[in-house]
């Protein structure tokens, strides 16, 4: 298996999120890259901000080869030809000739598809070919449960490098993480702050106070100490910086245990409504608000 570069050096596990939720800020992405040391940018065709990221990477002055760009293929683009087209479209919008990582965004496909398993396997095969052609350096999936991964593993010649899923103390899928670890699939965590909902939890707040840190820093640090690359997202410069300053304190074993035993009560991304969203697709970027647009050229 080709190694995934960013998991080898701890500092590079800082991933910067750019989803449509909560808006997009050009200044935040430039600041993350230029001033805070983030190198891995997570996005998706679905978020509608790939073209803005291209402008932010350029404005940051960080050379292309130092930036790790990860984007995702939406289920309505699954299929040999369509996935290739979607991949090329993402490259074009991101203004790059290769991607660092390409993920299948969701395991569900349109309900009209007769053989869903075949479609997923055929789509995965397309990613393997893109990897072989060196158009992408790592390939993976997102939101895949064990049963979805089994479909890919049954036929694949390259095991997914990564499975990106929701991950915070209130949604910690331990069995899925073990399933991934046993198969050498890197588990990557999104919504580490539970979209802000975990920040006021008294247990998290108490640990933050004990360290003189913010609850957000404790949550990102918990991911880091769990060996799960974490993707916090913020449009505010002070939060962008704070979320990356998690390497100069350590949560004790007891604190880790407290966070590991939180009740599993929070799901930010609802699986049940996803089929309806896939079947009745709104255009990519339909939710995107430009909090801080890039400057006019
Ligand atoms: N693969 C998938 O299906 C999937 C799904 C969801 C997300 N993701 C990825 O994961 C990234 C992050 O997820 P997310 O945006 O859902 O959730 P998140 O990072 O858990 O939370 C973001 C929210 O927390 C606030 N926030 C950020 N830093 C803060 C801080 N230090 N103090 C206080 N509030 C803070 C942000 O508000 P402000 O902007 O006002 O700071 C925003 O409202 C996304 O951008 C995307 O790249 C992937």
XYZ file of C-alpha atoms and ligand atoms in Angstrom:
345
model
C 0.000 0.000 0.000
C 1.307 3.475 -0.806
C 1.934 5.416 2.416
C -0.300 8.382 3.235
C 2.172 11.176 3.840
C 0.272 13.202 6.431
C -0.122 10.505 9.012
C 3.617 10.125 9.486
C 4.402 13.458 11.147
C 2.272 14.535 14.132
C 2.201 18.230 13.186
C 0.617 17.409 9.851
C -2.400 15.833 11.460
C -3.829 19.340 11.791
C -6.489 19.326 9.142
C -8.466 22.433 8.281
C -12.153 21.947 7.501
C -14.014 23.974 4.903
C -17.554 22.597 4.715
C -20.579 24.668 3.643
C -21.959 24.619 7.213
C -21.227 27.863 9.028
C -19.894 29.627 5.966
C -16.611 29.967 4.121
C -13.939 32.503 4.928
C -11.096 33.150 2.497
C -9.127 34.914 5.231
C -9.434 31.930 7.576
C -7.982 29.496 5.023
C -5.142 31.873 4.109
C -4.390 32.449 7.811
C -4.514 28.701 8.594
C -1.936 27.985 5.893
C 0.260 31.053 6.144
C 0.331 31.731 9.884
C -0.805 28.634 11.779
C 1.029 25.777 10.091
C -2.024 23.869 8.825
C -1.096 21.958 5.707
C -3.993 19.599 5.122
C -7.170 21.193 3.758
C -10.321 19.085 3.754
C -13.068 19.942 1.302
C -15.623 18.317 -1.008
C -17.208 19.009 -4.369
C -20.495 19.090 -2.447
C -19.405 22.048 -0.293
C -19.073 24.285 -3.359
C -15.904 26.035 -2.187
C -13.160 24.235 -4.142
C -12.589 27.233 -6.431
C -12.253 29.546 -3.434
C -9.710 27.211 -1.854
C -7.592 27.450 -4.995
C -7.536 31.234 -4.491
C -6.701 30.882 -0.790
C -3.826 28.451 -1.388
C -2.420 30.831 -3.989
C -2.816 33.839 -1.684
C -1.110 31.996 1.208
C 2.111 31.681 -0.780
C 2.587 28.108 0.517
C 3.956 26.004 -2.356
C 1.530 23.484 -3.837
C 3.743 20.516 -2.930
C 3.578 21.484 0.750
C -0.213 21.552 0.849
C -2.225 18.361 1.262
C -5.510 18.813 -0.613
C -8.294 16.349 0.102
C -11.667 16.454 -1.617
C -14.610 14.098 -2.046
C -16.838 12.552 -4.679
C -20.602 12.872 -4.070
C -22.783 9.733 -4.637
C -24.618 11.192 -7.634
C -21.208 11.154 -9.372
C -20.513 7.475 -8.612
C -19.785 5.268 -11.634
C -16.692 4.696 -13.754
C -17.021 7.621 -16.191
C -18.860 10.032 -13.925
C -16.378 9.630 -11.078
C -13.525 10.404 -13.444
C -15.363 13.499 -14.633
C -16.038 14.569 -11.040
C -12.362 14.047 -10.176
C -11.239 16.174 -13.119
C -13.774 18.864 -12.217
C -12.439 19.017 -8.653
C -8.850 19.256 -9.932
C -9.878 22.044 -12.277
C -11.673 24.041 -9.573
C -8.798 23.502 -7.126
C -6.367 24.507 -9.915
C -4.167 21.428 -9.442
C -3.002 18.614 -11.674
C -3.054 16.028 -8.876
C -4.909 15.583 -5.600
C -3.386 14.428 -2.348
C -6.472 12.507 -1.316
C -9.814 11.652 -2.896
C -12.658 10.172 -0.837
C -16.056 8.667 -1.581
C -18.225 11.061 0.416
C -21.083 8.684 1.395
C -21.756 4.945 1.201
C -25.376 5.344 0.084
C -26.219 5.737 -3.605
C -29.368 6.901 -5.454
C -32.364 4.649 -4.677
C -32.950 4.148 -8.410
C -29.679 2.189 -8.720
C -30.439 -1.549 -9.075
C -27.079 -3.000 -8.073
C -25.724 -0.682 -5.377
C -22.897 -2.995 -4.424
C -21.667 -3.164 -8.014
C -21.799 0.632 -8.336
C -19.732 1.130 -5.167
C -17.171 -1.448 -6.279
C -16.954 0.021 -9.786
C -16.508 3.509 -8.326
C -13.802 2.289 -5.967
C -12.051 0.643 -8.947
C -12.012 4.081 -10.626
C -10.244 5.547 -7.598
C -7.702 2.705 -7.735
C -7.010 3.523 -11.385
C -6.582 7.239 -10.560
C -4.113 6.199 -7.850
C -2.265 3.975 -10.291
C -2.079 6.843 -12.786
C -0.592 8.978 -9.975
C -3.347 11.573 -10.322
C -4.010 11.126 -6.600
C -1.731 10.117 -3.735
C -4.215 8.528 -1.358
C -7.758 7.213 -1.747
C -10.396 6.574 0.845
C -13.974 6.744 1.954
C -16.100 8.768 4.318
C -19.033 7.816 6.547
C -18.537 4.134 5.766
C -19.703 1.650 8.417
C -18.311 -1.885 8.684
C -20.892 -3.279 6.240
C -20.012 -0.657 3.628
C -16.293 -1.252 4.025
C -16.881 -4.994 3.570
C -18.314 -4.269 0.102
C -15.142 -2.447 -0.915
C -12.795 -4.934 0.765
C -14.476 -7.872 -1.003
C -13.257 -6.731 -4.440
C -10.557 -4.104 -3.982
C -6.916 -4.293 -4.909
C -6.114 -1.229 -2.765
C -7.557 -1.090 0.754
C -8.995 2.386 1.495
C -6.253 4.455 3.084
C -8.720 6.478 5.144
C -12.266 6.409 6.486
C -13.378 9.919 7.497
C -16.255 9.859 9.996
C -17.858 11.944 12.701
C -15.689 11.779 15.820
C -15.921 13.547 19.161
C -16.382 12.252 22.723
C -20.164 12.106 22.241
C -19.898 10.120 19.022
C -16.957 7.757 19.291
C -17.556 4.636 17.184
C -15.077 2.368 18.968
C -15.946 -0.816 17.071
C -15.703 0.876 13.694
C -12.345 2.381 14.703
C -11.080 -1.076 15.678
C -12.408 -2.534 12.418
C -10.448 0.145 10.525
C -7.302 -0.285 12.635
C -7.326 -4.075 12.057
C -7.338 -3.456 8.311
C -4.809 -0.640 8.282
C -7.427 1.970 7.359
C -6.667 5.318 9.005
C -9.728 6.576 10.861
C -10.031 10.366 10.450
C -12.468 12.438 12.519
C -14.771 15.217 11.366
C -16.879 17.632 13.449
C -14.444 17.324 16.406
C -16.341 20.032 18.293
C -19.695 18.466 17.385
C -20.331 21.632 15.376
C -19.843 23.627 18.581
C -22.388 21.595 20.573
C -19.736 19.836 22.692
C -18.108 23.060 23.839
C -20.453 23.632 26.769
C -20.429 20.113 28.160
C -19.527 20.415 31.872
C -17.046 17.496 31.709
C -15.203 19.079 28.773
C -15.305 22.520 30.394
C -13.861 21.149 33.675
C -10.905 19.554 31.855
C -10.348 22.757 29.884
C -10.283 24.801 33.100
C -7.811 22.390 34.700
C -5.377 23.049 31.817
C -6.145 26.738 31.306
C -7.250 25.859 27.761
C -10.450 26.269 25.799
C -12.977 23.412 25.456
C -12.251 23.359 21.708
C -8.550 22.759 22.367
C -9.383 19.905 24.742
C -11.587 18.274 22.097
C -8.950 18.559 19.361
C -6.256 17.354 21.782
C -8.438 14.355 22.707
C -8.538 13.432 18.996
C -4.783 13.819 18.701
C -4.167 11.605 21.748
C -6.632 9.081 20.314
C -4.455 8.953 17.159
C -7.302 10.299 15.082
C -6.514 13.179 12.717
C -9.003 15.887 13.522
C -10.684 18.407 11.185
C -11.835 21.453 13.145
C -13.384 24.244 11.135
C -13.663 27.896 12.019
C -14.223 31.142 10.174
C -12.702 33.152 13.048
C -8.970 33.750 12.991
C -8.525 33.458 16.758
C -10.284 30.061 16.759
C -8.308 28.874 13.714
C -5.111 29.548 15.647
C -6.371 28.161 18.983
C -7.514 24.915 17.347
C -3.973 24.316 16.115
C -2.315 25.045 19.470
C -2.787 21.618 20.988
C 0.751 20.258 21.057
C 1.978 21.869 24.266
C -0.270 20.142 26.775
C -1.207 16.547 27.496
C -4.498 15.167 28.795
C -3.975 12.784 31.694
C -5.039 9.151 31.480
C -7.931 9.925 33.791
C -9.072 12.828 31.586
C -8.836 10.631 28.502
C -10.931 8.008 30.305
C -13.538 10.611 31.248
C -13.798 11.749 27.623
C -13.768 8.148 26.375
C -16.712 7.266 28.549
C -19.065 10.104 27.609
C -22.594 9.016 26.709
C -22.995 8.624 22.962
C -25.783 11.111 22.513
C -24.757 13.482 19.738
C -24.937 12.896 16.009
C -24.251 15.962 13.913
C -24.716 14.401 10.494
C -27.962 12.504 10.200
C -27.631 9.286 8.210
C -31.398 8.850 7.886
C -31.949 12.050 5.918
C -29.034 11.380 3.573
C -30.893 9.074 1.177
C -33.471 11.801 0.589
C -30.681 14.341 -0.031
C -29.005 12.024 -2.538
C -32.281 11.302 -4.336
C -33.364 14.950 -4.495
C -30.065 16.661 -5.041
C -29.775 20.356 -4.551
C -26.837 21.899 -6.434
C -23.339 21.639 -4.953
C -22.671 24.504 -2.584
C -26.392 25.137 -2.041
C -25.743 25.861 1.639
C -22.528 27.824 1.170
C -22.386 31.326 2.579
C -19.346 33.425 1.837
C -18.629 34.915 5.261
C -15.454 36.450 3.859
C -15.158 36.071 0.080
C -11.829 36.183 -1.707
C -10.864 39.620 -2.996
C -11.957 40.472 -6.538
C -9.185 39.615 -9.010
N -17.066 13.779 5.408
C -18.158 14.341 5.844
O -19.282 13.893 5.562
C -18.058 15.560 6.702
C -19.180 16.007 7.420
C -19.047 17.132 8.236
C -17.830 17.788 8.319
N -16.755 17.344 7.602
C -15.445 18.052 7.650
O -15.129 18.383 8.990
C -14.960 19.802 9.116
C -15.376 20.296 10.483
O -16.660 19.882 10.805
P -17.837 20.854 11.257
O -17.657 22.199 10.679
O -19.084 20.110 11.012
O -17.717 20.919 12.832
P -16.697 21.412 13.974
O -15.350 21.703 13.457
O -16.888 20.398 15.039
O -17.402 22.744 14.492
C -17.433 23.921 13.770
C -18.201 24.933 14.620
O -17.484 25.221 15.818
C -17.163 26.621 15.887
N -15.776 26.708 16.377
C -14.649 26.305 15.739
N -13.568 26.508 16.508
C -14.007 27.052 17.668
C -13.357 27.462 18.852
N -12.042 27.364 19.010
N -14.125 27.987 19.846
C -15.467 28.106 19.700
N -16.147 27.714 18.604
C -15.422 27.188 17.584
C -17.345 27.154 14.488
O -17.834 28.478 14.506
P -16.996 29.745 13.922
O -16.788 29.528 12.458
O -17.895 30.876 14.235
O -15.707 29.758 14.704
C -18.426 26.231 13.918
O -19.706 26.703 14.299
C -15.773 20.368 7.958
O -15.359 21.652 7.610
C -15.486 19.357 6.868
O -14.240 19.649 6.268
C -16.850 16.237 6.818
